[in-house]
mmCIF file of C-alpha atoms and ligand atoms in Angstrom:
data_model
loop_
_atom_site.group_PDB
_atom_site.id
_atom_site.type_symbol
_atom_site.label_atom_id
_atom_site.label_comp_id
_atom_site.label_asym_id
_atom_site.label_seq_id
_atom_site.Cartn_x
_atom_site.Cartn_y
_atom_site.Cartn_z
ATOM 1 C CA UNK G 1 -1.062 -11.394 -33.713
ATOM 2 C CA UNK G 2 2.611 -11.100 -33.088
ATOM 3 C CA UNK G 3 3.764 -8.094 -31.722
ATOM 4 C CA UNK G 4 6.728 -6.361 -33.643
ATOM 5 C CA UNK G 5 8.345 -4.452 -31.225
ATOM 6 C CA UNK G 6 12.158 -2.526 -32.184
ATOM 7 C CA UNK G 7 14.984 -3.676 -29.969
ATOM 8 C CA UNK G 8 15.292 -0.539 -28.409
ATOM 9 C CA UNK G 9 12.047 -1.252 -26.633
ATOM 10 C CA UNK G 10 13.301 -4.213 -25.177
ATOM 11 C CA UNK G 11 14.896 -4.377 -21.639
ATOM 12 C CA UNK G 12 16.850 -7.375 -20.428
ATOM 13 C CA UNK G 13 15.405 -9.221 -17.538
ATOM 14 C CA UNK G 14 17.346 -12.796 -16.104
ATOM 15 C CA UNK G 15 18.796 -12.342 -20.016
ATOM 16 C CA UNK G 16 15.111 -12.637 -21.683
ATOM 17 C CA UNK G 17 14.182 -9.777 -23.571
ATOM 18 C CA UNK G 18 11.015 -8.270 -22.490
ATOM 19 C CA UNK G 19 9.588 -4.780 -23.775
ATOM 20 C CA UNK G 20 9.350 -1.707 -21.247
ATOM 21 C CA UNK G 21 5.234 -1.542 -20.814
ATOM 22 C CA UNK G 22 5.360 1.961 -20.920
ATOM 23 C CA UNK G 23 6.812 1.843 -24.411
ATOM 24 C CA UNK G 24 4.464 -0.584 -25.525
ATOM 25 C CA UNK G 25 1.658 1.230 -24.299
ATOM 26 C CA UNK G 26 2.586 4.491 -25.749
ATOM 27 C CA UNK G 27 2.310 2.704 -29.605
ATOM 28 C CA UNK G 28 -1.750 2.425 -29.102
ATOM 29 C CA UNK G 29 -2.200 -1.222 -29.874
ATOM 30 C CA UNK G 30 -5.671 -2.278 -30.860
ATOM 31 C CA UNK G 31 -5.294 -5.352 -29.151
ATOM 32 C CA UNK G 32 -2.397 -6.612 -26.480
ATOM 33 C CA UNK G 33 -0.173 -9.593 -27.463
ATOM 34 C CA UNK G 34 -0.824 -12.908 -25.993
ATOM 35 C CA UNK G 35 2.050 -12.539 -23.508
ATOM 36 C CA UNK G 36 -0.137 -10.249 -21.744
ATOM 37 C CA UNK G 37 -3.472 -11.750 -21.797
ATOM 38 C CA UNK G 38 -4.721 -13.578 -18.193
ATOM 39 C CA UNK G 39 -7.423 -15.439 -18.482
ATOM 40 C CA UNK G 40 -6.188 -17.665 -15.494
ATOM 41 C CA UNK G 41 -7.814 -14.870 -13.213
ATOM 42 C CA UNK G 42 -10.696 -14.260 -11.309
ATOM 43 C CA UNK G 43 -12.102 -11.186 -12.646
ATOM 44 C CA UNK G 44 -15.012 -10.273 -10.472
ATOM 45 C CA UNK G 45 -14.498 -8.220 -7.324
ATOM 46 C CA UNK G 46 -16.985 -7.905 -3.760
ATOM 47 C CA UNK G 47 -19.897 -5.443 -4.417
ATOM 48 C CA UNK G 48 -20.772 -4.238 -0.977
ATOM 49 C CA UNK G 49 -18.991 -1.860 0.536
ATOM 50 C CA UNK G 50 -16.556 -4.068 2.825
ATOM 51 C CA UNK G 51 -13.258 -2.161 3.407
ATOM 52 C CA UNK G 52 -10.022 -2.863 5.095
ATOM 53 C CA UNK G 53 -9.718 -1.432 8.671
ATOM 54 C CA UNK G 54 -8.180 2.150 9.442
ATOM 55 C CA UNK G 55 -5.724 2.451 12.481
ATOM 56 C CA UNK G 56 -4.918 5.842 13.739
ATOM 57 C CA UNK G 57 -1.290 6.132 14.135
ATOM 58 C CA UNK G 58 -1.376 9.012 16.889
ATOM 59 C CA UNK G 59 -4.058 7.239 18.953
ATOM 60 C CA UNK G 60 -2.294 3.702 18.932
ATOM 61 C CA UNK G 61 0.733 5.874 20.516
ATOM 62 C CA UNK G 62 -1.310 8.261 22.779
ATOM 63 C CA UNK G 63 -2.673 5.069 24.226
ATOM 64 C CA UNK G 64 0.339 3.114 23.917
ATOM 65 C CA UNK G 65 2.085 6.355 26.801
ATOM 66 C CA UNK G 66 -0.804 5.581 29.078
ATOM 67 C CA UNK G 67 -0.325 1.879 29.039
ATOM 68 C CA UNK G 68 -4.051 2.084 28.995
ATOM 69 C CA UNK G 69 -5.036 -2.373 30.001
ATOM 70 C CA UNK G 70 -8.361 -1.986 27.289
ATOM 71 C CA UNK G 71 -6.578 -0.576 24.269
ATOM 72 C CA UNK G 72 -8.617 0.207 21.675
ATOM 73 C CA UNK G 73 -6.805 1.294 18.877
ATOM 74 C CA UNK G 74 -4.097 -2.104 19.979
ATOM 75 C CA UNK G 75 -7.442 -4.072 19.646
ATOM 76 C CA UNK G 76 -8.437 -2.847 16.250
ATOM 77 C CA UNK G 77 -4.560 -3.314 14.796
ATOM 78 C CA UNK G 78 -4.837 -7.497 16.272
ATOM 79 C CA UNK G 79 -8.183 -7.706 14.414
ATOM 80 C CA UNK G 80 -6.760 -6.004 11.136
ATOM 81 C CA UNK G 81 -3.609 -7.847 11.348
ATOM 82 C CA UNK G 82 -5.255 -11.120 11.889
ATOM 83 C CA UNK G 83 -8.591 -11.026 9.751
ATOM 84 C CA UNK G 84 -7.218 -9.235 7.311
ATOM 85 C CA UNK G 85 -3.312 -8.815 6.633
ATOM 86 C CA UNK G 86 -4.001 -4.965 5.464
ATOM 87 C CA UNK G 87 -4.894 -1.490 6.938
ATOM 88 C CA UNK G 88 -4.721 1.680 6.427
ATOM 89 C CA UNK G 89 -2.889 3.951 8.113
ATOM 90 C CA UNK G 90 -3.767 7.500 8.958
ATOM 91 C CA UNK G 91 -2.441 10.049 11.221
ATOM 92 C CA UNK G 92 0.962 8.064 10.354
ATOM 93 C CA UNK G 93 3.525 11.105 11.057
ATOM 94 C CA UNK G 94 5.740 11.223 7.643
ATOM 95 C CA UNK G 95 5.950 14.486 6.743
ATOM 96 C CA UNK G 96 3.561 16.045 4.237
ATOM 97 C CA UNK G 97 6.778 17.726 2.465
ATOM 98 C CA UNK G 98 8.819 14.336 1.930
ATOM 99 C CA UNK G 99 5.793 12.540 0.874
ATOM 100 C CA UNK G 100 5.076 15.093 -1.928
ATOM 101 C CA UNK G 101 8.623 15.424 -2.906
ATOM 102 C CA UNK G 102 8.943 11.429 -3.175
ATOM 103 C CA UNK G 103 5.399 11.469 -5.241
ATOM 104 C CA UNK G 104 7.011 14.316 -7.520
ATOM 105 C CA UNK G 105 10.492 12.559 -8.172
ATOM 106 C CA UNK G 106 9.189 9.549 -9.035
ATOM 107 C CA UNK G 107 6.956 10.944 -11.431
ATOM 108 C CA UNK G 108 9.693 12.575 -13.566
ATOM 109 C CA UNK G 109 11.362 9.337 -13.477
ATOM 110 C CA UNK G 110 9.134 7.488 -15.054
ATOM 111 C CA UNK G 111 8.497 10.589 -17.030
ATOM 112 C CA UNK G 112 12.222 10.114 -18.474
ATOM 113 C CA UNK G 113 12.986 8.713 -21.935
ATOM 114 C CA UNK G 114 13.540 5.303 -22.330
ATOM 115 C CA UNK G 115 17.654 5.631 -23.033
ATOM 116 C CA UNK G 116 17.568 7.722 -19.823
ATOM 117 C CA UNK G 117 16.197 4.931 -17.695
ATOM 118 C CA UNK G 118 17.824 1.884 -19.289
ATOM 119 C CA UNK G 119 20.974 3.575 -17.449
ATOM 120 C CA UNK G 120 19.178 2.036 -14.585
ATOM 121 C CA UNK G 121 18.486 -1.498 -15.905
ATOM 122 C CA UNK G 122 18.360 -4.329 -14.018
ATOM 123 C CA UNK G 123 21.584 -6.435 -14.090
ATOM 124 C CA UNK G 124 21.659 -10.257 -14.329
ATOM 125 C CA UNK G 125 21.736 -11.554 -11.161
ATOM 126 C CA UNK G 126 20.462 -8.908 -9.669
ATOM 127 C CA UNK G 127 17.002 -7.254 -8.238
ATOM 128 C CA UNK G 128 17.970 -3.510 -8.172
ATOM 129 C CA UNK G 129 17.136 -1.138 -10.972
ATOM 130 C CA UNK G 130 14.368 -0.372 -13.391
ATOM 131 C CA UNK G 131 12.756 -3.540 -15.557
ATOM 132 C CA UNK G 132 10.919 -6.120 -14.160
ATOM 133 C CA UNK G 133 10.953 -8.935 -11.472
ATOM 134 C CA UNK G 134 9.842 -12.365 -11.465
ATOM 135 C CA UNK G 135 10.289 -13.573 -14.994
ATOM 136 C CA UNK G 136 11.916 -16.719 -15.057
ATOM 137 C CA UNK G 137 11.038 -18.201 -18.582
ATOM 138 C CA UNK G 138 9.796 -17.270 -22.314
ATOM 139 C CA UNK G 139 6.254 -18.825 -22.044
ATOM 140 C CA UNK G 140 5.192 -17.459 -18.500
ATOM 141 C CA UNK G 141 2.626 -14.494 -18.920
ATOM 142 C CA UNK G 142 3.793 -10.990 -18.154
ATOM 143 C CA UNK G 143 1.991 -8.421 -15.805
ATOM 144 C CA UNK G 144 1.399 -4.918 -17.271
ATOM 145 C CA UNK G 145 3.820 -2.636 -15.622
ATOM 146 C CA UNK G 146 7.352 -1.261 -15.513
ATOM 147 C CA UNK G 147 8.997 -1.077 -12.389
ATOM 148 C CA UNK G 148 12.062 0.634 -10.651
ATOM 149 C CA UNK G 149 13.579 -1.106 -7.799
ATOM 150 C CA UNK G 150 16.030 -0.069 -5.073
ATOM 151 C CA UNK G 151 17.780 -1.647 -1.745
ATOM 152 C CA UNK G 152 17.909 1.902 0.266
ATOM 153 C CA UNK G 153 18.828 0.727 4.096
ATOM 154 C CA UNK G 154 21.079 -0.293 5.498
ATOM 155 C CA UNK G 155 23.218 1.803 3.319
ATOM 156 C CA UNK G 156 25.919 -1.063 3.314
ATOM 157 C CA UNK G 157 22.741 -2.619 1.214
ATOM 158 C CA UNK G 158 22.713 0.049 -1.609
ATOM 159 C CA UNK G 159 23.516 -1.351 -5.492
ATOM 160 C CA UNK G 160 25.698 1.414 -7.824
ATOM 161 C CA UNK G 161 22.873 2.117 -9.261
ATOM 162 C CA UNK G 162 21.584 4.432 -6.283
ATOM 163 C CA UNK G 163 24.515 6.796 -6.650
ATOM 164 C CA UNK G 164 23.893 7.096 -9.960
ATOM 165 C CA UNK G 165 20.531 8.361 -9.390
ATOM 166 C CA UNK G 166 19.831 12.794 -9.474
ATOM 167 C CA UNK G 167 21.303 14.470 -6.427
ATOM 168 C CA UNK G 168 17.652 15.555 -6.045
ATOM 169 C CA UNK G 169 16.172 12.300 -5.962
ATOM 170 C CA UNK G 170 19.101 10.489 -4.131
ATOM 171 C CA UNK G 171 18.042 13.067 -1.324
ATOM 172 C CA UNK G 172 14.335 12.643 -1.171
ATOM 173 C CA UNK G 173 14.467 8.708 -1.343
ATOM 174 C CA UNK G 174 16.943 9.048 2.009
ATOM 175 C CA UNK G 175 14.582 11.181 3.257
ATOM 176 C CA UNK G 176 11.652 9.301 3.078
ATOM 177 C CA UNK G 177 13.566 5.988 3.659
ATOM 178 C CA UNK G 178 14.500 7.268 7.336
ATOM 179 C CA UNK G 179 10.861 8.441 8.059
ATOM 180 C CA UNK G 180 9.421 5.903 7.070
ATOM 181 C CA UNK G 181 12.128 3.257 8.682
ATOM 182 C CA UNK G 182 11.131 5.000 11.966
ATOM 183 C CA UNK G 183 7.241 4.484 11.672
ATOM 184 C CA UNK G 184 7.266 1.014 10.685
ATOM 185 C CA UNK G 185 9.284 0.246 13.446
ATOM 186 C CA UNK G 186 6.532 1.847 15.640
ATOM 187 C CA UNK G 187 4.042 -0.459 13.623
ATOM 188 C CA UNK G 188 6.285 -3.837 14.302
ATOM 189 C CA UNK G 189 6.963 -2.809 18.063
ATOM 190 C CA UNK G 190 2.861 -2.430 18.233
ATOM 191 C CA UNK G 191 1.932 -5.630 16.738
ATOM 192 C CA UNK G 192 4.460 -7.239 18.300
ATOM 193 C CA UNK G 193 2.778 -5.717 21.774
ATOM 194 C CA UNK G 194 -0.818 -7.165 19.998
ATOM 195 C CA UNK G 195 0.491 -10.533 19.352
ATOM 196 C CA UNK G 196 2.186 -11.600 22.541
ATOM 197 C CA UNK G 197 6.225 -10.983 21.229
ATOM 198 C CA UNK G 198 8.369 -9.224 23.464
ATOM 199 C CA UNK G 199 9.911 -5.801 21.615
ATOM 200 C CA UNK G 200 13.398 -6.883 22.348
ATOM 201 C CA UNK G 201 13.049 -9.315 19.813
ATOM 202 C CA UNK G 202 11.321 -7.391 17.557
ATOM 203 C CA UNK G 203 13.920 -5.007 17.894
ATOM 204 C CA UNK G 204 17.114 -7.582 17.777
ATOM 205 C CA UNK G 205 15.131 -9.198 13.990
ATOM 206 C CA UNK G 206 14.369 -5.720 12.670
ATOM 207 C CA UNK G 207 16.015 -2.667 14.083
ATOM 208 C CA UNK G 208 19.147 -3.257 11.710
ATOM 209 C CA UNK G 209 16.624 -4.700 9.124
ATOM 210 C CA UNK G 210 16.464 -4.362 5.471
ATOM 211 C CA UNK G 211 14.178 -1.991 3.488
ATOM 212 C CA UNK G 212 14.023 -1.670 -0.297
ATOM 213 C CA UNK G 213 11.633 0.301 -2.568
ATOM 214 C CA UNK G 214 9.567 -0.751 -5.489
ATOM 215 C CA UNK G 215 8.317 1.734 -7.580
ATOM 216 C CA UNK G 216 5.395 0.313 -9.696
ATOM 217 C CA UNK G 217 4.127 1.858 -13.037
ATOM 218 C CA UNK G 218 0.961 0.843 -14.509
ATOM 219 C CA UNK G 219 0.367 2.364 -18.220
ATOM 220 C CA UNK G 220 -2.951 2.762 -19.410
ATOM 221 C CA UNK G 221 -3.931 -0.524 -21.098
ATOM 222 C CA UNK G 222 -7.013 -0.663 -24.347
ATOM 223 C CA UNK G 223 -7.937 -4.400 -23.159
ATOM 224 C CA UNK G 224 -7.659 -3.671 -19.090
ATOM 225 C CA UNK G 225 -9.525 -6.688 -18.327
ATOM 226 C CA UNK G 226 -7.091 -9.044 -20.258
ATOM 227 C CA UNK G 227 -4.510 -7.961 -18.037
ATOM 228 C CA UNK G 228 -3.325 -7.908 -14.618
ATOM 229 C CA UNK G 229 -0.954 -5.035 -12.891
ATOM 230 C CA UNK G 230 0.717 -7.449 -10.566
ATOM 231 C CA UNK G 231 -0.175 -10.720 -10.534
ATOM 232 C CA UNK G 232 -1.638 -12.155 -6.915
ATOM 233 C CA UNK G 233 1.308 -12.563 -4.396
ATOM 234 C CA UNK G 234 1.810 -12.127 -0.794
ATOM 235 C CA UNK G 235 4.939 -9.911 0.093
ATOM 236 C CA UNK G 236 7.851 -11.347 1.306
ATOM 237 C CA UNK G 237 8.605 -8.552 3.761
ATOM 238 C CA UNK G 238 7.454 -7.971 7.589
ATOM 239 C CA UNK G 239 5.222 -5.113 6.699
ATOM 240 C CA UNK G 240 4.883 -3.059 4.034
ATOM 241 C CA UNK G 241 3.883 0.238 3.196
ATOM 242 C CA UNK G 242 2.395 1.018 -0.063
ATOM 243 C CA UNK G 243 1.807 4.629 -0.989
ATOM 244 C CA UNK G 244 -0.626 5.805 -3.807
ATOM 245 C CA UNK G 245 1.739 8.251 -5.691
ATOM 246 C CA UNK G 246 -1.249 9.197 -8.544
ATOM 247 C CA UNK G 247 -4.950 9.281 -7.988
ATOM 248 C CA UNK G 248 -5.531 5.859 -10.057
ATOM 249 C CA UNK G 249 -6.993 3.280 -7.733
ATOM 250 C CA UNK G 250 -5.880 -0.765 -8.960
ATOM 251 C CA UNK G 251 -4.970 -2.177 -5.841
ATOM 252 C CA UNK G 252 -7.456 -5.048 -4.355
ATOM 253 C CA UNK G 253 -7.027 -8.321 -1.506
ATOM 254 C CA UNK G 254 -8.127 -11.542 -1.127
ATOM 255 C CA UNK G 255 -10.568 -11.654 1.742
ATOM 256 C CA UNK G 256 -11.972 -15.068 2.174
ATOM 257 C CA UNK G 257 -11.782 -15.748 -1.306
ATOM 258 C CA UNK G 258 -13.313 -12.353 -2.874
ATOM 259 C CA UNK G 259 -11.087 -9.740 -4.302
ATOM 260 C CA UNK G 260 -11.911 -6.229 -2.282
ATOM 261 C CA UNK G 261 -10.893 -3.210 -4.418
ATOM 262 C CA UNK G 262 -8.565 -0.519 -1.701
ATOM 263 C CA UNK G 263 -9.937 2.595 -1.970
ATOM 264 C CA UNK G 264 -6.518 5.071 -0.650
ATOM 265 C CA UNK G 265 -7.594 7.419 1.777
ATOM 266 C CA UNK G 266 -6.187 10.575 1.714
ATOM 267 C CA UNK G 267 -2.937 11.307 2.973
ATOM 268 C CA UNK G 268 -3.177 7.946 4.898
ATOM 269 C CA UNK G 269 -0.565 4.771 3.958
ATOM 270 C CA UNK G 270 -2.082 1.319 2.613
ATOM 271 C CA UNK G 271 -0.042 -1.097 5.381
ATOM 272 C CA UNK G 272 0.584 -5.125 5.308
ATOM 273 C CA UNK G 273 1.683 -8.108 6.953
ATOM 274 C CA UNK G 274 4.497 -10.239 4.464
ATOM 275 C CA UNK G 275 5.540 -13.744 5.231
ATOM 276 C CA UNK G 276 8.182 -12.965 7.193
ATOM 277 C CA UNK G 277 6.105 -11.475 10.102
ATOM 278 C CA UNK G 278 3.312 -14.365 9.081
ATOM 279 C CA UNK G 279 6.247 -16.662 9.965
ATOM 280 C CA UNK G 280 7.360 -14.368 12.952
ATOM 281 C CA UNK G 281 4.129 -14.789 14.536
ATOM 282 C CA UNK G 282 4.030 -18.076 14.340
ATOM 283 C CA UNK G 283 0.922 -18.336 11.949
ATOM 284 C CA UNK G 284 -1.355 -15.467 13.708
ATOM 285 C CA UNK G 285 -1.073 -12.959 11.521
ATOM 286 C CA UNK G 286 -1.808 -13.312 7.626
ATOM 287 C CA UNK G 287 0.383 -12.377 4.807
ATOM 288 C CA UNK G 288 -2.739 -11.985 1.991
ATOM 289 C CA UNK G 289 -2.224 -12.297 -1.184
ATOM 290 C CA UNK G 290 -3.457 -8.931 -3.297
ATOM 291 C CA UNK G 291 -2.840 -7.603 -6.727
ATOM 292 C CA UNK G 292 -3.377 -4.453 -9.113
ATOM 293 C CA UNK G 293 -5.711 -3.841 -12.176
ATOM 294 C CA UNK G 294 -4.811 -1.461 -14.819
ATOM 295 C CA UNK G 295 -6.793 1.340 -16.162
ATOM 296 C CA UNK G 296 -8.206 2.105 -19.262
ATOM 297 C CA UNK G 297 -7.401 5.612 -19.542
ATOM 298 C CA UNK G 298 -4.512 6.557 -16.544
ATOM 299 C CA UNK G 299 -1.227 5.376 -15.751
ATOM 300 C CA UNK G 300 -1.302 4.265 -12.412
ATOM 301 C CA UNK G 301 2.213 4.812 -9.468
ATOM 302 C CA UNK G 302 2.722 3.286 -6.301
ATOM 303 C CA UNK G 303 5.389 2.400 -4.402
ATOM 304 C CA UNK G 304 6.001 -0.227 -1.736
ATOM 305 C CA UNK G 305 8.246 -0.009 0.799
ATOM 306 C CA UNK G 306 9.484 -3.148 2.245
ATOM 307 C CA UNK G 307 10.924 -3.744 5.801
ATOM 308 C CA UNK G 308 12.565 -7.171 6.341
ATOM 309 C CA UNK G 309 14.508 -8.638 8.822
ATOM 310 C CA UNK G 310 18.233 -7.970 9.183
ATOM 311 C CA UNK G 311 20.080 -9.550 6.774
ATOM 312 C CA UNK G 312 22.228 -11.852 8.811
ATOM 313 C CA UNK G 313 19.380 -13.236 11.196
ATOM 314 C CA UNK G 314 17.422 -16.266 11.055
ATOM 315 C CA UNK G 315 13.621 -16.357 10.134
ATOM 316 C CA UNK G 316 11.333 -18.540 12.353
ATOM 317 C CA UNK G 317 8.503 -17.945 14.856
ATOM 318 C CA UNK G 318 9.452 -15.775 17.760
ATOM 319 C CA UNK G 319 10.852 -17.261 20.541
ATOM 320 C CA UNK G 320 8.211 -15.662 23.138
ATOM 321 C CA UNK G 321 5.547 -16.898 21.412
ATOM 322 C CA UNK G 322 6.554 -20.420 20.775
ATOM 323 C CA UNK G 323 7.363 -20.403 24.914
ATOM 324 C CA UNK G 324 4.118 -19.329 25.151
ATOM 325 C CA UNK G 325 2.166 -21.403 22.510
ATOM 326 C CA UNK G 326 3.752 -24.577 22.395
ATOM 327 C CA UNK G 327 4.544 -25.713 18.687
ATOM 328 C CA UNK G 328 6.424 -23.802 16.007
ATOM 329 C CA UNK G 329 4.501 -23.919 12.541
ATOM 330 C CA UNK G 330 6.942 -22.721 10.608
ATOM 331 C CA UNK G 331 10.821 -23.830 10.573
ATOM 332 C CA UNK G 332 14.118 -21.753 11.118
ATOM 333 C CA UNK G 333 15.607 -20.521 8.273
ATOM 334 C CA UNK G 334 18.611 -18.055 7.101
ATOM 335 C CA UNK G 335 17.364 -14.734 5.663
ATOM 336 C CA UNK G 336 19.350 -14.688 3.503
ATOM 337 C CA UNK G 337 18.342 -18.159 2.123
ATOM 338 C CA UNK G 338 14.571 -16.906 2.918
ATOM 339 C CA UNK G 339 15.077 -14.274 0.113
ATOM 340 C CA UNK G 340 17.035 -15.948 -2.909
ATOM 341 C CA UNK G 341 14.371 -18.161 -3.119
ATOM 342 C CA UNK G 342 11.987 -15.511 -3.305
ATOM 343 C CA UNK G 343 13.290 -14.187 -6.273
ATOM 344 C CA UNK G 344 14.184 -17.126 -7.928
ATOM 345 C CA UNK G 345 10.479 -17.966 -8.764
ATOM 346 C CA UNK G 346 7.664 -17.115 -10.640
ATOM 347 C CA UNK G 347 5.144 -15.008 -8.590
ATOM 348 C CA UNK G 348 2.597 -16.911 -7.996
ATOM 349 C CA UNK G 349 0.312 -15.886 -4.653
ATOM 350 C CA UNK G 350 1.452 -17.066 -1.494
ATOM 351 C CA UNK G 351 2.559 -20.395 -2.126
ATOM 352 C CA UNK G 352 6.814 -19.490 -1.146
ATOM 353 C CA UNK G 353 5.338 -18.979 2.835
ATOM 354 C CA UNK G 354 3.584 -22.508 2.336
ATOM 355 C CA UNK G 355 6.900 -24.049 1.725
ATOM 356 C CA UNK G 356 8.793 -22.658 4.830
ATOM 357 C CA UNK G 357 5.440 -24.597 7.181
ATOM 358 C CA UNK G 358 6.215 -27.972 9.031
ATOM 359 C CA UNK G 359 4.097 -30.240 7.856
ATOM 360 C CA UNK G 360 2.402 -32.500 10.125
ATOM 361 C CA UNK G 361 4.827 -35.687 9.134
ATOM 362 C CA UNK G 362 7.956 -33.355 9.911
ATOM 363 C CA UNK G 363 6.498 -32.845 13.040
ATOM 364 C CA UNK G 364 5.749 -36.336 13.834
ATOM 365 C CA UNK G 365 9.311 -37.211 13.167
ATOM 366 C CA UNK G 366 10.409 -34.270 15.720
ATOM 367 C CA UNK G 367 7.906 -35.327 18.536
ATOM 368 C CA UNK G 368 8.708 -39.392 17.621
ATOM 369 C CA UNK G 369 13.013 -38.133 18.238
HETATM 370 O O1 AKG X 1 0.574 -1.126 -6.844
HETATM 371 C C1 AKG X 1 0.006 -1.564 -5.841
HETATM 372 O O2 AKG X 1 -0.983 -1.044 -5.372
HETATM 373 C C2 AKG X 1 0.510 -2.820 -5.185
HETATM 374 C C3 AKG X 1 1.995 -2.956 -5.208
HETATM 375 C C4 AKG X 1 2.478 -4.194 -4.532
HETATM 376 O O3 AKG X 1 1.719 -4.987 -4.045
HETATM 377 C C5 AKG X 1 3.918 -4.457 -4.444
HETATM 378 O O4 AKG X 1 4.712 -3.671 -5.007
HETATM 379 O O5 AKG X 1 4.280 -5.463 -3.804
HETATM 380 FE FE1 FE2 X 2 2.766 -6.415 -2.786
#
């Protein structure tokens, strides 16, 4: 059936035309149009109870003063950075206030009328504002969301678009952006510590690093299991932090080949490893691919908040390891090369961190020179 949609509906994305899912959503369809429809994916999902790992925040620093030589909580971030790319995060230390504030404002903006958010639309060329990423042709399928989009630090990084945002919401976004710049950097210091890289590295890739936010809205779909959220991917950040804004669950990872549904905690963080710390590590720590399902009755919000290296650096294993280890498995690379590729492509799980690997003949040819 072919889906008659007005104009109006439509936002511009790479200059295709694709509708705003919240729109679309809104008009009741029986059934979804084709677009939407994934019947490339794996649909079934682990039945016992296996769940990610939590990490206390305030123990991994308590133990952290004491320079304690059996550290648990170090212990259980290695093995949850290792096995399984994801954690949870409690005791994390953003404030209670900003975190409800940031849940509130981006509620009302997704809450806005469509002529109110097109202000914010995503323009050619770029990756800031509301629309959608990733769509790089007419045929590829779509994934059932909206999203809003935002460079926030360094502020040298910031589009127009930010200052063009509500006083109120400019102020909570800076807000949470510097709390929550501070505890990731806590969280790469740590697993740095857990992985054998010295911090002044860590420090030198990521202190000045670059941290955007993606604000993802999931409408309530009639044919949920025809759709995916957001299709499979691995992020290209060093870590991420995802917080549940609404009390709709979606979000699962690929452990060993089985999709495990996250069930949030309560006021804790969902946490993960991207491909630039996967490379950073030299291959230790997993960048897993995950995605989000879609409701049949709720909207679901998240947002992400992605730290990445500084923007001017160079992407490759860390130099203390690869003292330590022998070979590098993955090769040096620009950042800034690292990410236009990222965006240039369709998502497609974590094939973009395959590509950055030496392969076994490149290394031949290095030990053979
Ligand atoms: O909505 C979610 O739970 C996942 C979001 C996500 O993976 C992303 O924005 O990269
Ligand atoms: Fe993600």
């Amino acid at each position: 059936m072919a889906m008659k949609t007005h104009t109006g509906d439509q936002l511009e994305v790479n200059h295709k035309k694709v509708p705003s899912v919240q729109e679309m959503a809104k008009k009741k369809l029986v059934r979804i149009p084709s677009r939407y429809v994934r019947d490339d994916q794996e649909r079934s999902v682990a039945s016992s109870n296996r769940e990610v790992p939590v990490i206390d925040m305030q123990r991994l620093i308590n133990s952290n003063d004491h320079d304690d030589s059996i550290n648990i909580e170090l212990q259980k971030l290695h093995f949850a950075a290792k096995e399984w790319g994801f954690f949870q995060l409690i005791n994390h230390g953003v404030s209670c206030s900003v975190v409800e504030k940031m849940k509130h404002e981006i509620q009302k903006f997704f809450d806005l009328p469509l002529e109110e958010k097109k202000k914010f639309e995503i323009l050619p060329g770029d990756t800031d504002g509301f629309g959608q990423h990733f769509v790089v042709s007419d045929e590829q399928k779509l994934d059932w969301a909206d999203l809003f989009a935002l460079k926030t630090a360094p502020p040298y990084l910031r589009r127009p678009i930010f200052s063009k945002l509500s006083l109120s919401f400019r102020a909570t976004i800076e807000e949470y952006s510097e709390e929550v710049k501070e505890l990731t950097m806590k969280v790469l210091k740590m697993l740095g510590k857990a992985v054998g890289i010295e911090e002044e590295e860590v420090k030198s890739l990521f202190e000045e690093g670059m941290q955007s936010m993606r604000m993802n809205y999931y409408p309530p779909c009639p044919q949920p299991e025809l759709v995916m959220g957001l299709s499979p991917h691995s992020d290209a950040s060093a870590l991420t932090i995802l917080l549940q804004v609404n009390e709709t669950e979606g979000l699962q990872v690929r452990k060993d080949g089985i999709w495990i549904p996250i069930i949030p905690l309560p006021n804790a963080f969902i946490v993960n490893i991207g491909d630039v710390f996967e490379i950073f590590s030299n291959g230790r720590y997993r960048s897993i691919e995950h995605r989000s399902v879609v409701s049949s009755e709720k909207e679901r919000i998240s947002v992400a908040t992605f730290h990445g290296p500084r923007w001017d650096g160079e992407l490759g294993p860390a130099n203390s390891l690869v003292t330590a280890n022998g070979q590098p498995a993955f090769k040096k690379i620009g950042v800034d090369e690292f990410y236009e590729g990222y965006f240039n492509r369709e998502l497609v799980g974590r094939t973009y961190v395959d590509t950055m690997r030496i392969t076994s003949t490149e290394d031949d040819l290095k030990n053979a020179s």
